[in-house]
């Protein structure tokens, strides 16, 4: 915008300067020419009284010498009473031009080498017409024109530079608030809720800054209200959780009782984490810095140890691959565990008892892939299943679990894809990017990234479950 305003001002000022300077330069040239010929007319008029009195050569030569230089003035007297024509001074004009002026009886100009001549007719006492010739050199015609044009050019350049400077200052005054508004909007979009814009500049931009700051304040207030609501709703779960923990404590010993108590403890920890996160307004996904994140293989082994007991009760075959060595991922341990629990919970919730499932971990150069597959009926519409609040369409499916998984993957710059597994059912692939170019936690990506591979990204190979024990 700034340079556009400067260009417009430059073009307009240049056109105005040209529109005035060119005609004014031509007028100055014509004025210099008129001045030169006016001087020539005065010199010719100084000879006229002497010509009306006498035609004596000596007297006329003295008059011509006193009126001007004999090199620039000449007098042409026609022959009369049988005498000879008389020419005083150097003649530069053709005889035909002199004869025409004598015949017409009015002054005329003629172009000659080195300049121009003024031919002025003068009546003699004998009734004849003499012609006074005054030479006007070209240097006298253009005297002062070059200087005047240089002054005009300097004034025009000064006007153009001044207009450019003024336009630049005006552009800065307009562009700087607009740029600050853009930067503030970008920072707010990146999650920097403290971004505000100075309310200065032109009226329109100042009003835009006021509206932006008001919007940012409302966003902060809405997020604060949402966090408080999440904390309050989570806090309401404490009472039924306490009852559930007391009941679990009375179950006695046994694998089922231990699993129930462990599940209640984990649920209490998750509720505490939700309340603490909502109060502190801190994202839970992947802190930055060396050593941050967790061991995905360890988390997979831990969660499969929990779900394996339920799988044995329901007669489900399962297997784990790629979790025998450490695999570091840039996400928090609790977040990865929550994502795995969401996917494995979907397997148990939406497939019949006895349906096999598998979890694979693949460690690539720039990404880690966690693959959860099952031998169930599959998902007819993966796009709809990823939509928060819709789910796969089956009873109890809301899409919130897959939304948790998707946000976890997108926090690292990765994504989630749903397809058909080699077991015959659903395959959910979590792509966790390792190069640190992830988006801000919790930001939503395009829905189309669920199944489409990003351009230019190679899909690494990994060990798919061929068979289950």
XYZ file of C-alpha atoms in Angstrom:
469
model
C 0.000 0.000 0.000
C 2.830 2.370 0.891
C 4.664 1.957 -2.408
C 1.419 2.037 -4.348
C 0.603 5.415 -2.795
C 4.112 6.675 -3.604
C 3.788 5.513 -7.216
C 0.391 7.190 -7.610
C 1.693 10.428 -6.119
C 4.770 10.303 -8.350
C 2.685 9.762 -11.468
C 0.170 12.512 -10.625
C 2.848 15.048 -9.689
C 4.871 14.246 -12.807
C 1.817 14.785 -15.023
C 1.031 18.102 -13.322
C 4.634 19.285 -13.628
C 4.756 18.321 -17.307
C 1.378 19.953 -17.976
C 2.605 23.267 -16.575
C 6.343 23.196 -17.286
C 6.171 22.410 -21.008
C 3.799 25.245 -21.964
C 5.642 27.625 -19.638
C 8.950 26.704 -21.276
C 7.491 27.429 -24.709
C 6.139 30.778 -23.479
C 9.570 31.694 -22.127
C 11.138 30.927 -25.499
C 8.593 33.072 -27.317
C 9.109 35.914 -24.850
C 12.863 35.817 -25.451
C 12.267 35.964 -29.228
C 9.822 38.852 -28.874
C 12.321 40.709 -26.695
C 15.072 40.295 -29.279
C 12.901 41.544 -32.172
C 11.550 44.401 -30.072
C 15.124 45.615 -29.571
C 15.665 45.313 -33.333
C 12.549 47.397 -34.009
C 13.803 50.132 -31.675
C 17.139 50.207 -33.473
C 15.349 50.419 -36.843
C 13.073 53.197 -35.552
C 16.132 55.240 -34.562
C 17.125 55.454 -38.264
C 13.727 56.502 -39.585
C 13.960 60.284 -38.740
C 17.327 60.590 -40.458
C 16.068 58.800 -43.602
C 13.090 61.158 -43.828
C 15.474 64.159 -43.873
C 18.464 63.055 -45.942
C 19.835 60.257 -48.060
C 23.458 61.368 -47.884
C 25.690 58.335 -47.462
C 28.130 59.927 -44.987
C 25.412 61.257 -42.763
C 23.508 57.974 -42.846
C 26.643 56.014 -41.979
C 27.146 58.214 -38.912
C 23.514 57.698 -37.922
C 23.795 53.910 -38.355
C 26.998 53.857 -36.319
C 25.329 55.796 -33.520
C 22.139 53.664 -33.597
C 23.898 50.304 -33.508
C 26.697 48.185 -34.898
C 27.113 48.511 -38.634
C 27.739 44.742 -38.679
C 24.149 44.145 -37.474
C 22.339 46.956 -39.340
C 21.988 47.848 -43.003
C 20.011 50.474 -44.930
C 18.764 49.867 -48.471
C 17.727 53.026 -50.377
C 16.256 52.605 -53.872
C 17.474 54.578 -56.868
C 15.639 57.869 -57.435
C 15.734 60.649 -60.069
C 18.131 58.566 -62.204
C 20.553 57.983 -59.309
C 22.051 54.748 -58.066
C 20.585 52.617 -55.289
C 22.370 53.074 -51.977
C 23.251 50.188 -49.584
C 24.797 51.020 -46.243
C 26.078 48.149 -44.095
C 26.204 44.432 -44.740
C 23.230 42.948 -46.499
C 22.194 39.473 -45.332
C 18.655 39.254 -46.700
C 17.886 38.274 -50.282
C 17.002 41.079 -52.716
C 13.604 39.511 -53.352
C 12.655 39.796 -49.652
C 13.737 43.429 -49.574
C 11.744 44.188 -52.726
C 8.652 42.512 -51.260
C 8.851 44.575 -48.041
C 9.273 47.775 -50.130
C 6.286 46.800 -52.244
C 4.017 45.771 -49.342
C 5.081 48.622 -47.088
C 5.071 46.630 -43.823
C 7.743 45.085 -41.620
C 8.777 41.505 -42.085
C 11.265 38.965 -40.705
C 13.483 36.643 -42.669
C 15.627 33.686 -41.646
C 19.290 33.977 -42.570
C 22.399 31.960 -41.648
C 23.224 32.508 -37.952
C 19.873 34.054 -36.989
C 17.098 36.232 -38.402
C 16.691 39.725 -39.856
C 14.040 42.372 -39.275
C 13.110 44.327 -42.421
C 11.514 47.683 -41.524
C 10.181 49.954 -44.384
C 10.774 53.736 -44.000
C 9.249 56.453 -46.243
C 11.744 58.948 -47.736
C 11.085 62.606 -48.495
C 11.101 61.779 -52.181
C 8.265 59.331 -51.719
C 10.419 56.259 -52.171
C 10.524 53.420 -49.618
C 13.840 52.601 -47.955
C 14.310 49.341 -46.005
C 16.196 49.154 -42.723
C 17.646 45.682 -42.137
C 18.531 44.673 -38.516
C 20.295 41.345 -37.916
C 19.156 39.396 -34.828
C 21.611 36.562 -34.005
C 20.272 33.231 -32.748
C 22.111 33.619 -29.450
C 20.116 36.767 -28.721
C 16.830 35.023 -29.566
C 17.595 32.208 -27.089
C 19.299 34.379 -24.484
C 18.187 33.227 -20.997
C 15.948 30.412 -22.304
C 18.305 27.640 -21.187
C 18.616 29.101 -17.703
C 14.860 29.487 -17.409
C 14.308 25.911 -18.534
C 16.895 24.671 -16.021
C 15.068 26.550 -13.252
C 11.762 25.040 -14.359
C 13.299 21.563 -14.402
C 14.718 22.087 -10.918
C 11.385 23.326 -9.575
C 9.613 20.370 -11.199
C 12.096 17.874 -9.737
C 11.737 19.513 -6.321
C 7.948 19.249 -6.562
C 8.173 15.583 -7.547
C 10.604 14.754 -4.746
C 8.503 16.690 -2.259
C 5.334 14.897 -3.306
C 7.101 11.535 -3.075
C 8.350 12.381 0.421
C 4.897 13.515 1.540
C 3.258 10.437 -0.009
C 5.830 8.209 1.682
C 5.080 9.758 5.068
C 1.356 9.406 4.458
C 1.903 5.824 3.327
C 3.870 5.044 6.481
C 1.107 6.601 8.556
C -1.419 4.346 6.841
C 0.655 1.196 6.343
C 2.172 0.960 9.811
C -1.190 0.634 11.629
C -2.402 -1.784 8.945
C 0.751 -3.874 9.331
C 0.364 -3.912 13.111
C -3.240 -5.013 12.640
C -2.119 -7.884 10.385
C 0.581 -8.936 12.823
C -1.868 -8.820 15.714
C -4.368 -10.957 13.810
C -1.611 -13.458 12.956
C -0.469 -13.654 16.581
C -4.021 -14.120 17.784
C -4.512 -16.861 15.199
C -1.359 -18.587 16.481
C -2.787 -18.696 19.985
C -1.106 -15.613 21.495
C -4.174 -14.344 23.281
C -2.361 -11.304 24.660
C -1.906 -9.812 21.177
C -3.328 -6.294 20.944
C -3.043 -3.479 18.397
C -2.299 0.210 19.183
C -5.357 2.288 18.446
C -3.774 4.995 16.297
C -3.450 6.006 12.662
C -6.210 7.073 10.246
C -9.790 6.964 11.456
C -10.714 3.780 9.591
C -7.661 1.868 10.802
C -8.115 3.197 14.312
C -11.699 1.918 14.337
C -10.473 -1.426 12.963
C -7.889 -1.619 15.771
C -10.571 -0.863 18.355
C -12.781 -3.607 16.910
C -9.874 -6.066 16.834
C -8.933 -5.406 20.456
C -12.552 -5.767 21.498
C -12.782 -9.065 19.605
C -9.548 -10.309 21.212
C -10.879 -9.425 24.665
C -14.079 -11.335 23.939
C -12.080 -14.348 22.718
C -10.052 -14.350 25.939
C -13.205 -14.047 27.989
C -14.930 -16.849 26.082
C -11.918 -19.135 26.505
C -11.756 -18.306 30.198
C -15.449 -19.107 30.554
C -14.942 -22.357 28.649
C -12.033 -23.357 30.888
C -14.037 -22.576 33.997
C -16.953 -24.583 32.649
C -14.685 -27.535 31.853
C -13.173 -27.340 35.319
C -16.596 -27.131 36.974
C -18.003 -30.026 34.971
C -14.925 -32.112 35.699
C -15.146 -31.269 39.370
C -18.684 -32.644 39.465
C -17.239 -36.056 38.630
C -15.366 -36.188 41.916
C -18.389 -37.275 43.948
C -19.378 -40.290 41.787
C -15.668 -41.158 41.457
C -15.326 -41.213 45.221
C -18.272 -43.572 45.494
C -16.846 -45.729 42.720
C -13.427 -45.856 44.436
C -15.028 -46.914 47.738
C -17.004 -49.614 45.998
C -13.909 -50.812 44.153
C -12.036 -51.042 47.439
C -14.648 -53.480 48.726
C -14.298 -55.883 45.790
C -11.535 -57.845 47.501
C -8.627 -59.434 45.709
C -8.318 -60.769 42.177
C -7.296 -59.605 38.707
C -10.689 -58.059 37.956
C -10.762 -56.123 41.226
C -7.210 -54.858 40.690
C -8.035 -53.775 37.172
C -11.148 -51.986 38.396
C -9.238 -50.151 41.102
C -6.476 -49.243 38.651
C -9.065 -47.923 36.207
C -10.684 -45.803 38.949
C -7.302 -44.391 39.963
C -6.484 -43.563 36.375
C -9.857 -41.905 35.944
C -9.248 -39.800 39.032
C -5.854 -38.761 37.673
C -7.393 -37.798 34.341
C -10.067 -35.719 36.057
C -7.406 -33.982 38.166
C -5.390 -33.292 35.017
C -8.420 -31.822 33.262
C -9.204 -29.560 36.212
C -5.600 -28.444 36.612
C -5.199 -27.831 32.879
C -8.426 -25.869 32.682
C -7.394 -23.700 35.629
C -3.877 -23.062 34.378
C -4.891 -22.780 30.703
C -1.774 -24.685 29.605
C -1.774 -27.084 26.663
C -1.075 -30.703 27.505
C 0.617 -31.718 24.299
C 4.386 -31.945 23.951
C 6.550 -29.423 25.652
C 9.458 -28.067 23.657
C 13.108 -28.656 24.443
C 15.578 -31.506 24.439
C 14.337 -34.647 26.128
C 10.669 -33.643 26.024
C 7.980 -36.118 24.969
C 7.803 -39.776 25.878
C 8.685 -43.295 24.800
C 5.882 -44.439 22.515
C 6.918 -48.088 22.778
C 6.702 -47.992 26.574
C 3.281 -46.338 26.456
C 2.047 -48.951 23.965
C 3.285 -51.817 26.163
C 1.685 -50.278 29.242
C -1.706 -49.697 27.631
C -1.735 -53.110 25.947
C -1.019 -54.688 29.330
C -4.148 -52.952 30.602
C -6.374 -53.867 27.642
C -5.042 -57.409 27.278
C -6.906 -58.573 30.373
C -10.219 -57.427 28.906
C -9.244 -58.951 25.557
C -8.696 -62.356 27.221
C -12.096 -62.111 28.915
C -13.770 -61.476 25.541
C -11.697 -64.026 23.642
C -9.961 -61.536 21.400
C -6.642 -62.333 19.743
C -4.171 -59.444 19.779
C -0.573 -58.667 19.026
C 1.947 -55.834 19.396
C 4.805 -55.158 16.955
C 7.638 -52.638 16.995
C 7.366 -51.857 20.719
C 10.407 -53.858 21.782
C 12.827 -50.894 21.670
C 12.541 -47.212 22.696
C 10.746 -44.888 20.266
C 10.791 -41.221 21.291
C 7.888 -39.018 20.185
C 7.364 -35.266 20.844
C 4.068 -35.640 22.728
C 3.178 -35.913 26.388
C 2.876 -39.389 27.838
C -0.657 -38.815 29.128
C -1.809 -37.536 25.739
C -0.444 -40.539 23.865
C -1.965 -42.897 26.430
C -5.332 -41.124 26.087
C -5.174 -41.445 22.283
C -4.357 -45.173 22.452
C -7.118 -45.734 25.005
C -9.561 -43.931 22.696
C -8.650 -46.150 19.730
C -8.542 -49.416 21.688
C -11.748 -48.473 23.467
C -13.400 -48.021 20.062
C -12.243 -51.533 19.103
C -13.870 -53.051 22.181
C -16.940 -50.844 21.949
C -17.769 -51.153 18.248
C -16.652 -54.694 17.368
C -18.089 -57.993 18.497
C -16.437 -60.125 21.177
C -13.721 -62.326 19.751
C -12.691 -59.738 17.104
C -8.911 -59.641 16.776
C -6.871 -56.421 16.861
C -3.230 -55.334 16.641
C -1.011 -52.368 17.482
C 2.128 -51.635 15.446
C 4.815 -49.010 16.064
C 7.092 -47.926 13.237
C 10.054 -45.623 13.847
C 11.046 -43.702 10.692
C 13.660 -41.030 10.032
C 11.284 -38.082 10.359
C 8.105 -39.617 11.769
C 6.729 -42.311 14.048
C 3.642 -44.228 12.978
C 1.332 -45.928 15.444
C -1.074 -48.277 13.666
C -4.190 -49.686 15.358
C -6.083 -52.214 13.268
C -8.897 -54.673 13.882
C -10.835 -57.423 12.129
C -14.226 -55.786 12.639
C -16.782 -54.599 10.082
C -14.847 -51.406 9.288
C -16.041 -47.792 9.013
C -18.214 -47.013 5.977
C -17.479 -43.264 5.963
C -14.066 -42.364 7.458
C -14.566 -38.653 6.774
C -17.751 -38.583 8.821
C -16.128 -40.637 11.573
C -13.457 -37.956 12.017
C -16.052 -35.198 12.411
C -16.284 -34.157 16.036
C -19.764 -34.855 17.398
C -20.779 -37.208 14.550
C -18.724 -40.406 14.788
C -19.079 -43.467 12.649
C -22.842 -43.536 12.906
C -23.088 -46.513 15.257
C -24.642 -46.323 18.700
C -22.452 -44.533 21.217
C -20.102 -43.093 18.574
C -19.565 -39.338 18.823
C -16.230 -38.887 17.093
C -14.658 -37.361 20.213
C -12.141 -40.176 20.593
C -10.880 -39.831 17.026
C -10.864 -36.067 17.472
C -8.496 -36.495 20.449
C -6.234 -38.666 18.302
C -6.313 -36.219 15.412
C -5.429 -33.227 17.593
C -2.551 -35.170 19.124
C -1.107 -35.973 15.683
C -1.636 -32.466 14.315
C 0.144 -30.942 17.326
C 3.370 -32.456 15.900
C 2.619 -31.564 12.280
C 1.332 -35.042 11.515
C -2.129 -36.353 10.795
C -4.496 -39.302 11.138
C -5.695 -41.579 8.354
C -8.459 -44.152 8.380
C -8.582 -47.027 5.958
C -9.043 -50.758 5.625
C -6.686 -53.032 7.536
C -5.175 -56.308 6.420
C -7.244 -57.941 9.158
C -10.367 -56.998 7.238
C -11.619 -54.203 9.469
C -10.568 -50.658 10.317
C -7.027 -49.315 10.232
C -6.247 -46.079 12.068
C -2.780 -44.723 11.389
C -1.359 -41.994 13.649
C 1.456 -40.034 12.028
C 3.642 -38.218 14.605
C 6.128 -35.832 12.990
C 9.619 -35.678 14.544
C 11.181 -32.657 12.814
C 9.653 -30.082 15.144
C 7.616 -28.289 12.454
C 4.307 -29.067 14.054
C 1.399 -26.698 14.383
C 0.268 -25.198 17.629
C -1.405 -27.710 19.960
C -5.095 -28.048 19.466
C -5.251 -26.363 16.077
C -7.507 -28.060 13.629
C -6.232 -29.079 10.250
C -8.130 -29.693 7.065
C -10.516 -32.575 7.089
C -9.040 -33.719 3.827
C -5.812 -34.618 5.621
C -7.474 -37.669 7.155
C -6.916 -39.910 4.187
C -4.823 -37.997 1.683
C -1.049 -38.095 1.925
C 0.702 -34.745 1.969
C 2.416 -33.854 -1.320
C 6.065 -34.799 -1.364
C 5.974 -36.843 1.842
C 7.065 -40.456 1.353
C 4.993 -43.035 3.178
C 7.405 -45.240 5.112
C 6.919 -48.952 5.146
C 6.188 -50.780 8.363
C 5.396 -54.262 9.495
C 1.706 -54.910 9.075
C 0.201 -57.715 11.181
C 0.068 -60.749 8.903
C -1.431 -63.059 11.459
C -2.403 -63.129 15.098
C -1.420 -65.701 17.655
